[in-house]
Amino acid sequence: MKNYSIAKSRRIRSSPYTSRIERQGVTAYTVYNHMLLPAAFGSIEDSCDHLKKDVQVWDVAAERQVEISGVDAAKLVQLMTCRDLSKSKIGRCYYCPIIDDDGNLVNDPVILKIADDKWWISIADSDVIFFAKGLASGNNFRVKIFEPNVDIIAIQGPKSFSLMEKVFGKKITELKFFGFDYYEFKGVKHLIARSGWSKQGGFEIYVENTQSGLDLYDHFFEIGKEFNLKPGCPNLIERIESGLLSYGNDFDNNDNPFECGFEKYVNLDSEVQFLGKQKLKEIKAAGIKRKLMGIYIETDKISLTKSLKIKDDKGNFIGELRSACYSPHFKKVIGIAMINEPYCKPLATGVIEIEGNSLSVKVCDLPFI
Ligand code: THG
């Protein structure tokens, strides 16, 4: 059957950790922000179990930073997101939808306030840097915008706290969710946040000093045995069960934040100005006609390469499946789907055709767990 690989080149960037994860047995990559992002180390079912029990180190350097600094930095960052950042604090991370003029989504980054005039936008898979540069230029903002040399390693799983304590000391365990601070490893300071793309707990190390990051990576595996540390990566099963959304998969620039369940990050009542604000007010007033929902499918195998149509029992289109996996926990396929009114509510049912078989679909709320 299939026998090919991704042709490597400068355009598909590797990370400082690529040679290490290849020695450690990475078996699949995806491309994210024009960079290799590991997608599997063998069975994703086994990795999901391990992530829920122990601890993993992930090369998530593909979560690139857009650094915005200068006197108008805060103004530009606020212009890009519908989340009110007027009361934001240095040392905190904010999950922020980035919105365009039409009120549609451009990205869903984590934004770090490093200083009043210095921000990192930790982006999902779209070219936010050009959007930022266009806005800065059009508004004559005095800012510097570039992609700094930052490569994140994530430490995820319930034993991440013990592993991190062993390396950085007791005070790292006092870091609050979505807070960040600076911690030393062998004389080098690293920005570390309590965050990460799993719901199993953990940290993200924003490595600027590449050599120290590589030493740290190796150090984790030297001392990690007692925590059953393994290499890992964002896990398709865990993230779908947890309802962690993926830009480009579950939603894209044709969807608005209300359709994607982001209403708690949409602040339309404050004074702050951002792109698409009027549009979002109109969309909210009119009410949405579809919504991202969970679905269960009565089958035990799926591999999506594009969205699949979901129909009602008369064959009318009612939505599309955008991500899916077999969940060992539910013992069936679960997925994230954009479902039309009036089917976008728990217990609604539908039908999906997969490889010639008509399978029944049941709608549920997100997250699954
Ligand atoms: N970490 C960092 N950068 C990232 C990601 C990350 N960039 C790309 C991608 N992931 C962005 N998408 C998300 C999606 C969800 C979350 C973080 C980034 C997330 N959500 C929490 C939740 O849903 O429970 C908390 C959000 C909140 O309420 O503040 O963590 O993973 N650096």
GROMACS .gro file of C-alpha atoms in nm, residues 55 96 113 121-122 155 190 213 221 231 253 257 261 304 356 359:
model
   16
   55VAL     CA    1   0.485   1.181   3.216
   96CYS     CA    2  -0.699   3.422   2.285
  113LYS     CA    3   0.256   3.912   2.855
  121ILE     CA    4   0.196   3.508   2.068
  122SER     CA    5   0.238   3.130   2.082
  155ILE     CA    6   0.639   1.818   3.002
  190HIS     CA    7   1.431   2.943   3.124
  213GLY     CA    8   1.755   2.325   2.611
  221PHE     CA    9   1.576   1.133   3.019
  231PRO     CA   10   0.905   1.078   2.464
  253ASN     CA   11  -1.097   3.104   0.879
  257PRO     CA   12  -1.566   3.213   1.772
  261GLY     CA   13  -1.744   2.748   2.172
  304LEU     CA   14  -0.963   1.124   0.845
  356GLY     CA   15  -1.907   0.251   0.204
  359LEU     CA   16  -2.286   0.438   1.051
   0.00000   0.00000   0.00000
